[in-house]
Tab-separated table of C-alpha atoms and ligand atoms in Angstrom:
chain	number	residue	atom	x	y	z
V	143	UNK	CA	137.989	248.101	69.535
V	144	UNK	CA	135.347	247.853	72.054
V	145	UNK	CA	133.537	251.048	73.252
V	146	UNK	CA	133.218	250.303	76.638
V	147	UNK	CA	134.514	253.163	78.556
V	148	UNK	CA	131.453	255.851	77.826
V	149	UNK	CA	133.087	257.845	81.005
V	150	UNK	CA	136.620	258.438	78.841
V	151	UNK	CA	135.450	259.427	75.335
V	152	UNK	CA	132.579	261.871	77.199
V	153	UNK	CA	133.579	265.199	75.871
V	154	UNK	CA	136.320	264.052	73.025
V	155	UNK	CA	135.392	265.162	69.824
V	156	UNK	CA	135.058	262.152	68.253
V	157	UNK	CA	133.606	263.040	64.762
V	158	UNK	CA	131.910	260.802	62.057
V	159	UNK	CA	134.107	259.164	60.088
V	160	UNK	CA	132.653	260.535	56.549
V	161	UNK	CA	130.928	257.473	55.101
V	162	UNK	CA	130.292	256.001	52.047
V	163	UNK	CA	128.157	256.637	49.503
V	164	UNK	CA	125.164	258.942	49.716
V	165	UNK	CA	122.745	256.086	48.259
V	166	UNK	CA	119.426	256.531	46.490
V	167	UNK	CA	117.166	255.941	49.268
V	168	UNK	CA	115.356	252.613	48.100
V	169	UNK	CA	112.847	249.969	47.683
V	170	UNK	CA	113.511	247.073	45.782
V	171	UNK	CA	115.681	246.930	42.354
V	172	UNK	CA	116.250	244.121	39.640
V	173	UNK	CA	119.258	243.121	42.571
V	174	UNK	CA	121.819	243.825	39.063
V	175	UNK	CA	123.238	247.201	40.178
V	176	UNK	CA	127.012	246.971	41.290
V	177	UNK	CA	125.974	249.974	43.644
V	178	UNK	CA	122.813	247.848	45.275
V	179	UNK	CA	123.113	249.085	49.178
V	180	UNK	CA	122.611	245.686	51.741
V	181	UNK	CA	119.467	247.408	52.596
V	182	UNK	CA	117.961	247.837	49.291
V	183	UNK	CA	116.037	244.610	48.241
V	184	UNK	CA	112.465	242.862	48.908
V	185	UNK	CA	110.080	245.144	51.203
V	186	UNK	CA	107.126	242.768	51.437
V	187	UNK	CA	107.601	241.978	55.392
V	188	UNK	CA	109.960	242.032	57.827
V	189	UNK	CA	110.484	239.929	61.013
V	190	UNK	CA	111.319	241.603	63.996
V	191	UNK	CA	113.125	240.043	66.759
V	192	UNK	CA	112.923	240.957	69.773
V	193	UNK	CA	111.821	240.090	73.560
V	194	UNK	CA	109.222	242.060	74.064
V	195	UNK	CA	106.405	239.579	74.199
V	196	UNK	CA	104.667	240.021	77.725
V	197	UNK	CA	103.071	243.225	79.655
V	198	UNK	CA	104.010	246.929	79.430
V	199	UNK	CA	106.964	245.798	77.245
V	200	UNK	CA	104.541	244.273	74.756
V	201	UNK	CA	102.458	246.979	74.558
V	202	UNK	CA	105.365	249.003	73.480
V	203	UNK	CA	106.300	247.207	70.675
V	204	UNK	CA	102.116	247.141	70.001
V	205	UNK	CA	102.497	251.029	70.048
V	206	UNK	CA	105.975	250.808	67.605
V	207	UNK	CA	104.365	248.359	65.553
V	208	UNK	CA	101.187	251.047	64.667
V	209	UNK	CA	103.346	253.817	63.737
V	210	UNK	CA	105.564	250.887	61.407
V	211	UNK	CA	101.933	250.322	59.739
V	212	UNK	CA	100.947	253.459	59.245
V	213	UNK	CA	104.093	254.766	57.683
V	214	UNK	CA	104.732	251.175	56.046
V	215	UNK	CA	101.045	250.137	54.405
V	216	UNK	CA	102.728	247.729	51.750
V	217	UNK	CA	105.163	246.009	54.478
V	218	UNK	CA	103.770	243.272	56.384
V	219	UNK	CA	105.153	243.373	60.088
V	220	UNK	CA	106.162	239.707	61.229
V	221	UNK	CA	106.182	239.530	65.088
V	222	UNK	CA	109.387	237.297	65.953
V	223	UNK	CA	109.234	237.965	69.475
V	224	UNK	CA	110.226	235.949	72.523
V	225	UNK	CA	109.195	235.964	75.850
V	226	UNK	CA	111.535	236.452	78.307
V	227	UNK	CA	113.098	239.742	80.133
V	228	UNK	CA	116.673	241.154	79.092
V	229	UNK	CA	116.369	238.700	76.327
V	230	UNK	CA	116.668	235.849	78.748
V	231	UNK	CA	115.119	233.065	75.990
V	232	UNK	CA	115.684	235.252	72.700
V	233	UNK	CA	119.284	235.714	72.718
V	234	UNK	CA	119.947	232.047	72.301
V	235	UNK	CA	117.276	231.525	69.802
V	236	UNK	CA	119.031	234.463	67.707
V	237	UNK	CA	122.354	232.832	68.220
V	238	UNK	CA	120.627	229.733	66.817
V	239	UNK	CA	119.327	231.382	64.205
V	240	UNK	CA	122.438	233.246	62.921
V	241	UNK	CA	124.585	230.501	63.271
V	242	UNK	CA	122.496	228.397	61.323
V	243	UNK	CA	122.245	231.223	58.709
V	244	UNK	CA	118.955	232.191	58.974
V	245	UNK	CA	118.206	235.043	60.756
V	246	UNK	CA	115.345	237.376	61.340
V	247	UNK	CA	115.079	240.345	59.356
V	248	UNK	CA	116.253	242.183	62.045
V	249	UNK	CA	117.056	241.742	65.740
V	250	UNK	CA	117.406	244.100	69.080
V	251	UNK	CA	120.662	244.105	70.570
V	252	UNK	CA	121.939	246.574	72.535
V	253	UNK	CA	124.403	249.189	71.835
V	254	UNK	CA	128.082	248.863	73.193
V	255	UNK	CA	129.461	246.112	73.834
V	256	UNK	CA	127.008	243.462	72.989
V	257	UNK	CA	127.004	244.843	69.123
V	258	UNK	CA	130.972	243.887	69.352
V	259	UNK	CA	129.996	240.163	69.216
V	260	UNK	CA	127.754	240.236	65.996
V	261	UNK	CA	130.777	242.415	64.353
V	262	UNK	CA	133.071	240.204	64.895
V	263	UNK	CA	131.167	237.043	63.820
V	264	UNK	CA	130.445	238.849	60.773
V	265	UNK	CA	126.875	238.685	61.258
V	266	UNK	CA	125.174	242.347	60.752
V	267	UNK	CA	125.858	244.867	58.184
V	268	UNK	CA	127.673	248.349	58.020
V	269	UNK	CA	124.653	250.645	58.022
V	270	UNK	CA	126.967	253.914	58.262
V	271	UNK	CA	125.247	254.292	54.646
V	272	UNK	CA	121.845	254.832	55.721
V	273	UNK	CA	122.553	256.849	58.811
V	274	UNK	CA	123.584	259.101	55.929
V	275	UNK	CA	120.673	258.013	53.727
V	276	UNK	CA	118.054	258.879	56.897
V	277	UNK	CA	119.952	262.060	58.024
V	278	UNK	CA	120.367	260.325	61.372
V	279	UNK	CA	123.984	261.064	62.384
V	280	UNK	CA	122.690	264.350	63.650
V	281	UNK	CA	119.289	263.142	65.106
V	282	UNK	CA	121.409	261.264	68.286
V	283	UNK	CA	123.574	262.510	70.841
V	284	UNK	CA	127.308	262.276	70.474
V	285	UNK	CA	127.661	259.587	73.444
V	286	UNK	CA	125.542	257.643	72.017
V	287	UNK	CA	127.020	257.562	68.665
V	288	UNK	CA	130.024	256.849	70.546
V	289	UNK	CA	128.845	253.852	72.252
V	290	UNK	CA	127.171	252.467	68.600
V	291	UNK	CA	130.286	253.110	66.286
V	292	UNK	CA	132.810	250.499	65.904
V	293	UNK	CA	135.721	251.423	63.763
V	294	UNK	CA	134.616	254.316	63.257
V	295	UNK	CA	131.251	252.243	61.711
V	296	UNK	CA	127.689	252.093	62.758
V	297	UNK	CA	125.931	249.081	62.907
V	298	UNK	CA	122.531	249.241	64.068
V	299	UNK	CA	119.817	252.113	65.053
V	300	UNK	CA	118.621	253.081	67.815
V	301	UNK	CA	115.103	252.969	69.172
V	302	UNK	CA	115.414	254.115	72.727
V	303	UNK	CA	117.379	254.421	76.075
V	304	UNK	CA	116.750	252.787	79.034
V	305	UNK	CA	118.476	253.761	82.660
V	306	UNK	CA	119.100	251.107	84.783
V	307	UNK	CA	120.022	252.205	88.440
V	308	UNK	CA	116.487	252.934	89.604
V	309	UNK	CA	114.942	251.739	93.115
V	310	UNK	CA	110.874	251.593	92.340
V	311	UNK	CA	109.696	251.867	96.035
V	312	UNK	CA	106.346	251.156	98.164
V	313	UNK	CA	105.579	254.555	99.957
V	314	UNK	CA	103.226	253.321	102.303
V	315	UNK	CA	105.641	250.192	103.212
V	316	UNK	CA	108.238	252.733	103.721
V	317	UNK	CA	106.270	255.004	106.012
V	318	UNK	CA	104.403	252.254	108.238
V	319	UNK	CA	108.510	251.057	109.060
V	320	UNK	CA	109.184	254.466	109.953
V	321	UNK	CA	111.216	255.056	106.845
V	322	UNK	CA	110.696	258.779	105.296
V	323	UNK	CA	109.346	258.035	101.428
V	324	UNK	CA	110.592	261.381	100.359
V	325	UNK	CA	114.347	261.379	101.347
V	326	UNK	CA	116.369	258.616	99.708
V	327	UNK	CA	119.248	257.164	101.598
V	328	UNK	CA	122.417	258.475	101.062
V	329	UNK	CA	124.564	255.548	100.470
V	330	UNK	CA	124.249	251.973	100.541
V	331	UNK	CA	125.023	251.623	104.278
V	332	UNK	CA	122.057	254.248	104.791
V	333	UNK	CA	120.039	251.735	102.735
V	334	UNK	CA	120.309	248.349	104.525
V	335	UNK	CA	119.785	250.181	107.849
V	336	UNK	CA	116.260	251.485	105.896
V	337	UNK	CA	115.780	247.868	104.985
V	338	UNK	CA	116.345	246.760	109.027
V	339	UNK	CA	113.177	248.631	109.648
V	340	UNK	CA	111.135	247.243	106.926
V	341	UNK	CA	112.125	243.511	108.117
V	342	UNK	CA	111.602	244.262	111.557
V	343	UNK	CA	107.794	245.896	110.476
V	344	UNK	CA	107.178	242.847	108.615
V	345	UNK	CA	107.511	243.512	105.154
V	346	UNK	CA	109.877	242.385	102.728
V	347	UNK	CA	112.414	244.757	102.292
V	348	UNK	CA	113.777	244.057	98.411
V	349	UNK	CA	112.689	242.102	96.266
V	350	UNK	CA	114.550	240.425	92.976
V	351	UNK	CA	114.156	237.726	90.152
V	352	UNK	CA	116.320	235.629	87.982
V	353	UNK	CA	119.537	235.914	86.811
V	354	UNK	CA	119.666	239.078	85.363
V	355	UNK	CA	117.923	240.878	87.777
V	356	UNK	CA	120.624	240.130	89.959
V	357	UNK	CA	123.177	241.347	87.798
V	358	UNK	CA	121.512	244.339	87.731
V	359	UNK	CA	121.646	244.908	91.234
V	360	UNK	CA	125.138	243.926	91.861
V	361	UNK	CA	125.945	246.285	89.272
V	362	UNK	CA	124.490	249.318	90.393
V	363	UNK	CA	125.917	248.323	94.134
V	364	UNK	CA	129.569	248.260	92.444
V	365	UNK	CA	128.373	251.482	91.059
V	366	UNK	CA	128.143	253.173	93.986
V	367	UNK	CA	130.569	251.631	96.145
V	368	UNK	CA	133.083	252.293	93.663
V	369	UNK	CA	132.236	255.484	91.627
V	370	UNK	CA	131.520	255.858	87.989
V	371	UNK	CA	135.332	255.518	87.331
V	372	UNK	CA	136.205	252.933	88.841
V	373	UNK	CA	133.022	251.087	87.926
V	374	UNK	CA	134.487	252.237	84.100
V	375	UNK	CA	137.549	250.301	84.986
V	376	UNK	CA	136.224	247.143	85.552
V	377	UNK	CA	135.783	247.388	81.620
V	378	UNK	CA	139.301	247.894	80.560
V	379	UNK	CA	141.288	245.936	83.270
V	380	UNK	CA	141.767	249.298	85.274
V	381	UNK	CA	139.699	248.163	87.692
V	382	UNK	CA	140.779	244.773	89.394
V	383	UNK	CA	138.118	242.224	89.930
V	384	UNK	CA	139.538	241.150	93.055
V	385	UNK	CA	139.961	244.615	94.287
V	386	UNK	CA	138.969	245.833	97.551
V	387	UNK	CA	136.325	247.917	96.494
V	388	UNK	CA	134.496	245.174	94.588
V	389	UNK	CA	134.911	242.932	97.751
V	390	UNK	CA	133.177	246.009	99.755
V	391	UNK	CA	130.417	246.077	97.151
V	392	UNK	CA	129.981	242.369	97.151
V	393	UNK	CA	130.039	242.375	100.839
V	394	UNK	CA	127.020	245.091	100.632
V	395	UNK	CA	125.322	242.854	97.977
V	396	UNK	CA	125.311	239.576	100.252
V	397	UNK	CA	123.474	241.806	102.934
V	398	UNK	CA	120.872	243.225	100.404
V	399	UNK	CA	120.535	239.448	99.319
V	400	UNK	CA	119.862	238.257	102.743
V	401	UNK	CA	116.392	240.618	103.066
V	402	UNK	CA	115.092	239.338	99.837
V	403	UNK	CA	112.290	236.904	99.237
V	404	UNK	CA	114.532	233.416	97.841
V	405	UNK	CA	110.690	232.577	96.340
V	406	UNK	CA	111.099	234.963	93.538
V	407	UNK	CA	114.825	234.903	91.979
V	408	UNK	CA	113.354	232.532	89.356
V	409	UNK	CA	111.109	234.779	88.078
V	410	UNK	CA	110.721	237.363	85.514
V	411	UNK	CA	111.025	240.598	86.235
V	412	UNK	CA	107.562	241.706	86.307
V	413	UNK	CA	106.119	238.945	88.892
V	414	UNK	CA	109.670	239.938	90.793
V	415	UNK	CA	108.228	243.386	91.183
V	416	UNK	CA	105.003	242.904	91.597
V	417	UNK	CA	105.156	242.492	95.645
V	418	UNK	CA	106.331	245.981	95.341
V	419	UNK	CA	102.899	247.263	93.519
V	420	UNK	CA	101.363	245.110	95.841
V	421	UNK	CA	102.167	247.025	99.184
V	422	UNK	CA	103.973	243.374	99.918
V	423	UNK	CA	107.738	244.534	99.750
V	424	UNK	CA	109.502	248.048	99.942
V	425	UNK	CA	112.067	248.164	96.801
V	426	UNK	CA	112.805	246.685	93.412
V	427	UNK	CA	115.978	247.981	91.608
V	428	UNK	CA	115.037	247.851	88.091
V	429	UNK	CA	115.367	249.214	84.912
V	430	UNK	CA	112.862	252.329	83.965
V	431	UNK	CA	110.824	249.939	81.493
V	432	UNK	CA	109.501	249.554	85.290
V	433	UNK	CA	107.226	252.682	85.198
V	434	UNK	CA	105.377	251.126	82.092
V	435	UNK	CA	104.305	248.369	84.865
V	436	UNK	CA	103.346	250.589	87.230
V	437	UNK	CA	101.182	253.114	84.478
V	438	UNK	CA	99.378	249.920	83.122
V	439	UNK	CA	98.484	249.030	86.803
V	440	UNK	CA	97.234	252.522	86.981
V	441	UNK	CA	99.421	252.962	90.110
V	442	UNK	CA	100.177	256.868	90.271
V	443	UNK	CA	103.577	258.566	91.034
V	444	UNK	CA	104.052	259.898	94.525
V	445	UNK	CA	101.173	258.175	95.859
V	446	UNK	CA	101.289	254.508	94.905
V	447	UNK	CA	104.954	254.474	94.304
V	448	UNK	CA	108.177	256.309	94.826
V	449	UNK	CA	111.597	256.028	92.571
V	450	UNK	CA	115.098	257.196	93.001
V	451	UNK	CA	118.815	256.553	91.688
V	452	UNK	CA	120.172	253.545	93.705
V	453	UNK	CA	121.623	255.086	96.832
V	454	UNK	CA	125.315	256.297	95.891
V	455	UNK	CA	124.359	256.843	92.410
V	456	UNK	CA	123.047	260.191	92.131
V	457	UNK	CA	124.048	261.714	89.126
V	458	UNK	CA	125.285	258.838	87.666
V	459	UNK	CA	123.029	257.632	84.971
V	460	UNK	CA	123.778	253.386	84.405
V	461	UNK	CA	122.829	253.071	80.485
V	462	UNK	CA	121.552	250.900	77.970
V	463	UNK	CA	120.085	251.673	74.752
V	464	UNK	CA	118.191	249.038	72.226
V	465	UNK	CA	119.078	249.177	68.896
V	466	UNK	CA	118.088	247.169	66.071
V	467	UNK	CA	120.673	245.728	63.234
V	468	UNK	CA	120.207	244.078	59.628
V	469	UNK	CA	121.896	240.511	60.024
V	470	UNK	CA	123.906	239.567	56.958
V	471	UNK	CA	121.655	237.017	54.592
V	472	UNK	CA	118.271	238.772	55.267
V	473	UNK	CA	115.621	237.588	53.365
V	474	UNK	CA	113.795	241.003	53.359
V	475	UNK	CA	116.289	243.671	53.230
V	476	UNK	CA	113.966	246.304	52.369
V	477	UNK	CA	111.573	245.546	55.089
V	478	UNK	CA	114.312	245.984	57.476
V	479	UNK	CA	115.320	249.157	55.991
V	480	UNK	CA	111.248	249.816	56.734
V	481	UNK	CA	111.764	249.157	60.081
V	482	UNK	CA	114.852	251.146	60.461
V	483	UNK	CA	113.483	254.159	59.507
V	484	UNK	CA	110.550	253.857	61.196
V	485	UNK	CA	112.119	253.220	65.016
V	486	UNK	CA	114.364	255.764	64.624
V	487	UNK	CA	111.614	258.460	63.407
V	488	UNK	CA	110.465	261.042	65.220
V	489	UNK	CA	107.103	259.307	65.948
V	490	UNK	CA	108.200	255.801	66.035
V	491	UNK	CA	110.417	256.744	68.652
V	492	UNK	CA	107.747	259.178	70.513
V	493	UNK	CA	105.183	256.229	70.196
V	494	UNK	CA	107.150	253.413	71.682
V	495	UNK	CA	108.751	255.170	74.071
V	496	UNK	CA	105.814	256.800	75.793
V	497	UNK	CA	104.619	253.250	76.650
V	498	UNK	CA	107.838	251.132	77.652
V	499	UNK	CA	109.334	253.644	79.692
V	500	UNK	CA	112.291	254.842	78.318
V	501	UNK	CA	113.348	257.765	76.451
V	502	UNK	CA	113.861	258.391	73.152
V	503	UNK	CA	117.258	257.911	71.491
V	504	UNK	CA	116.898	260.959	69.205
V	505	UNK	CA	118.248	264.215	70.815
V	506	UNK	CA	115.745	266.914	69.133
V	507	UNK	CA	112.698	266.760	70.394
V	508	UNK	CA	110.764	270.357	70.945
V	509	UNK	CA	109.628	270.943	74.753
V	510	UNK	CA	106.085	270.287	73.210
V	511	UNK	CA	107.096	266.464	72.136
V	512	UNK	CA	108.864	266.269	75.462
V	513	UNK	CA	105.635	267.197	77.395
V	514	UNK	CA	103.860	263.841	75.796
V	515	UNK	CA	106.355	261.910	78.750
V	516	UNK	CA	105.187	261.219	82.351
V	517	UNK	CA	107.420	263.080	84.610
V	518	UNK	CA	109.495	259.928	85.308
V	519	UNK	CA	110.405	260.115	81.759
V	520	UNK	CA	110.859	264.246	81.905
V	521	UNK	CA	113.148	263.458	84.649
V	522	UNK	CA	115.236	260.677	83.015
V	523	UNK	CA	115.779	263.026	80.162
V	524	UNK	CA	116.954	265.870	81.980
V	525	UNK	CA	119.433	263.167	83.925
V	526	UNK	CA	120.476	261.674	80.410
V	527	UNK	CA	121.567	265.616	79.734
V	528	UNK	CA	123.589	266.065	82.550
V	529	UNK	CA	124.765	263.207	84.344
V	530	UNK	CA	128.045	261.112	84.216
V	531	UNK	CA	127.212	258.012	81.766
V	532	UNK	CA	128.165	254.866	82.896
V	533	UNK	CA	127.602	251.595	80.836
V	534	UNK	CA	125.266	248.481	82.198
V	535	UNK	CA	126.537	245.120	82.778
V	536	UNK	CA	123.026	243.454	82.899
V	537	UNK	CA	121.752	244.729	79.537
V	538	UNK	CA	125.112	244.366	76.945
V	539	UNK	CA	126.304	248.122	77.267
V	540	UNK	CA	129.633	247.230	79.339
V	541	UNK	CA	130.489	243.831	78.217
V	542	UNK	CA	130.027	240.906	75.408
V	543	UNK	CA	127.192	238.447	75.688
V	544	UNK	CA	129.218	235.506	76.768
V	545	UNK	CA	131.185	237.756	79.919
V	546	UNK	CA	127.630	238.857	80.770
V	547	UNK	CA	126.535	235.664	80.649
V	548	UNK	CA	128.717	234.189	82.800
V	549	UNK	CA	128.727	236.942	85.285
V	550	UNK	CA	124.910	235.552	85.135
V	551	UNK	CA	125.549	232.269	86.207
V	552	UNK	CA	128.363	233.180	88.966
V	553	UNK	CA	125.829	235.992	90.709
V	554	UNK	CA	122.631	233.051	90.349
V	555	UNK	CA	124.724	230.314	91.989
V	556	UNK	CA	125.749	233.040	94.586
V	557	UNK	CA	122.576	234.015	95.389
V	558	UNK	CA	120.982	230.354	95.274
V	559	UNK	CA	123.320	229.623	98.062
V	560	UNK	CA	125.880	227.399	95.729
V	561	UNK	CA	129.367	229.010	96.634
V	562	UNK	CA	130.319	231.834	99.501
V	563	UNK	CA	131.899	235.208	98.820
V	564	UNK	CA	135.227	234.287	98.044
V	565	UNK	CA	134.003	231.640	95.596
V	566	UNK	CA	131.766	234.507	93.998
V	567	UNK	CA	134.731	236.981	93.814
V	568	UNK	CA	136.779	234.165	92.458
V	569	UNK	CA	133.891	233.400	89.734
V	570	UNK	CA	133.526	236.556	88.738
V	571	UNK	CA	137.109	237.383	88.298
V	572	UNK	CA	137.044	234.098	86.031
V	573	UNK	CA	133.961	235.549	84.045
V	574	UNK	CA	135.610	238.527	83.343
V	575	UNK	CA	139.430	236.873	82.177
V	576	UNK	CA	139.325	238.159	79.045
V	577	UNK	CA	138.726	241.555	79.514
V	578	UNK	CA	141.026	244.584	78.894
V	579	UNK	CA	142.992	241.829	76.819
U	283	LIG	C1	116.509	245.065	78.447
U	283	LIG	C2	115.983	245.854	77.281
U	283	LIG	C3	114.821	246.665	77.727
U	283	LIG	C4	113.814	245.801	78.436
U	283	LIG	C5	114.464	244.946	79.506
U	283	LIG	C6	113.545	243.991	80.229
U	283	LIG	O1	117.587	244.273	78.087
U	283	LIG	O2	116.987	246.671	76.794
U	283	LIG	O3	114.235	247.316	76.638
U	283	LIG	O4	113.185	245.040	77.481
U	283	LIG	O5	115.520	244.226	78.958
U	283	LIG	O6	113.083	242.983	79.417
């Protein structure tokens, strides 16, 4: 039921299920029709939760929230956001809220596997309708209608796409350790012997932050110690948790761990990074929302900072996409539908996505729209095109909330010192029980 394995449906045909109903398109009704569509209903606000509440990611939604104004003058936007990256605080809050049945008018989750756990708790609506409504089943490439539908269903819209193997280097650190900005390593091994040089110049070679940050490294280590197919496996039970390969990756991940600076893996991921900008530290593996830091810094490409697929993952792009839903029991239905239409327009997504980093989820934009991106963005694009698709672990593409979760708390203890590398294996095998079953 789960889409998790991008890799394996790449290139099937999987069409649209047709869906139902072609639906009038709106506002709000007297509620009495039998044909009344779950996103038809009162358009006076909507609340929008989500977690971007601090820095470049803020001034995304700041951007998102114009174009929602502009196109929406009778809608009154309600800001539900909570700090904390990769939802750290928010996702708990929302789980709160929908258990308690009263949830925002509509929340961020990501696409894949994450979307899997409001299905099945019956929380968010079938909006196949208004895909069909909006004209939107042709606006998004087929992989990532893939990784939304559910049953052949879709159940939220996309806003954007993120890509999460990235190393956002220091140039100048790099070059006073003897360490050539312009060539990446080849390989992980390649890497850590780069990251000898920095330690022994005196800089700090990698830096990272809390719990998810972590994640996100491991999982762009297993990545390219094991190969986007393999990585794929770990999804479906192909892959063994306990397998060598994982142990080699983990093995590589301990190292990478040893050169960081233990000060920081409390912290967000912005203050995690920030040595980085600094000139303090060489490398920060991080999603591209990264680049907004750097641009709001002012910090130029090529000159301030450097960036580059994680060392063994060239050509493999690690994905995550945010979408946003419309829980079941609403209060403003019609402001969600607002909403929906706006992130997933041409200029909502243009707007937002010019500030946080990513690119936009919609496939059609002319060369002239694409030219409003920084090359960083030009680039990701052009990757997104071509590259093999692989699904993150950190940000809800691979894997449910609660297996992410406690994948969290295994690689956390790990890296605070609380168990060895057998003990982390072990956890993580644990974490991941359930999966492929
Ligand atoms: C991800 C989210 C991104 C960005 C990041 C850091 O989970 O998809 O859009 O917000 O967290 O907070």
């Amino acid at each position: 039921m789960r889409k998790t394995r991008l890799l394996a449906i790449l290139g099937a045909s999987s069409l649209l299920l047709a869906a139902c109903g072609s639906g009038s398109g709106g506002g709000s009704d007297s509620g009495a029709s039998d044909n009344k569509k779950p996103w038809e209903g009162d358009a006076s606000e909507v609340a929008v939760a989500t977690w971007w509440e601090a820095g470049s990611e803020k001034l995304g939604l700041e951007a998102l929230t114009k174009v929602f104004e502009d196109q929406n003058p009778k809608t009154k936007f309600v800001n539900a956001a909570i700090a904390g990256g990769g939802g750290s605080q928010a996702k708990q809050k929302l789980a709160a809220d929908l258990a308690a049945g009263s949830p925002p008018d509509t929340f961020q989750a990501h696409a894949g596997a994450e979307l899997s756990d409001y299905i099945d708790a019956d929380q968010i609506e079938d909006l196949t309708g208004l895909y069909d409504e909006l004209g939107l089943k042709d606006a998004f490439p087929e992989t990532l209608i893939d990784q939304l539908k559910v049953d052949g269903k879709l159940y939220s819209v996309p806003s954007n796409v993120h890509r999460a193997n990235v190393v956002w280097a220091n140039p100048k650190v790099l070059e006073e350790a003897g360490v050539d900005a312009k060539t990446p390593p080849k390989d992980i091994d390649a890497w850590i012997a780069d990251m000898e040089k920095i330690k022994a110049a005196g800089k700090t070679p990698i830096t990272v932050g809390m719990a998810w940050t972590q994640t996100e490294l491991l999982e762009t280590i297993l990545i390219a110690d094991l190969g986007a197919e393999e990585y794929n496996g770990l999804f479906d039970g192909k892959t063994k948790w306990d397998s060598d390969g994982v142990k080699k990756a983990l093995e590589h991940f301990e190292k990478i761990i040893s050169f960081t600076d233990k000060s920081l893996i409390s912290e967000d991921w912005e203050p995690a990074m920030q040595p980085v900008v600094d000139g303090k530290a060489a490398y920060h593996v991080m999603g591209d929302w990264a680049v907004a830091s750097f641009d709001t810094q002012k910090k130029k490409a090529g000159e301030d900072y450097v960036y580059f697929p994680v060392p063994g993952t060239d050509g493999v792009f690690d994905f995550l996409a945010d979408s946003f839903t419309l829980p079941k029991g609403a209060k403003h239905p019609g402001g969600t539908k607002a909403w929906l239409t706006t992130i997933s327009s041409k200029d909502g997504q243009i707007a937002f996505s010019t500030v946080k980093g990513s690119i936009p989820a919609r496939a059609d934009l002319t060369d002239e729209e694409k030219g409003k991106f920084s090359e960083y963005q030009q680039n990701a694009m052009e990757s997104f095109g071509k590259d093999t698709i692989v699904s993150s672990i950190a940000h809800g593409a691979a894997l449910p909330v609660k297996v992410s979760n406690d994948i969290n708390d295994a690689v956390s203890k790990f890296v605070e010192g609380g168990s060895d590398l057998d003990a982390f294996q072990q956890a993580l095998m644990k974490a991941t029980d359930s999966v492929g079953k």
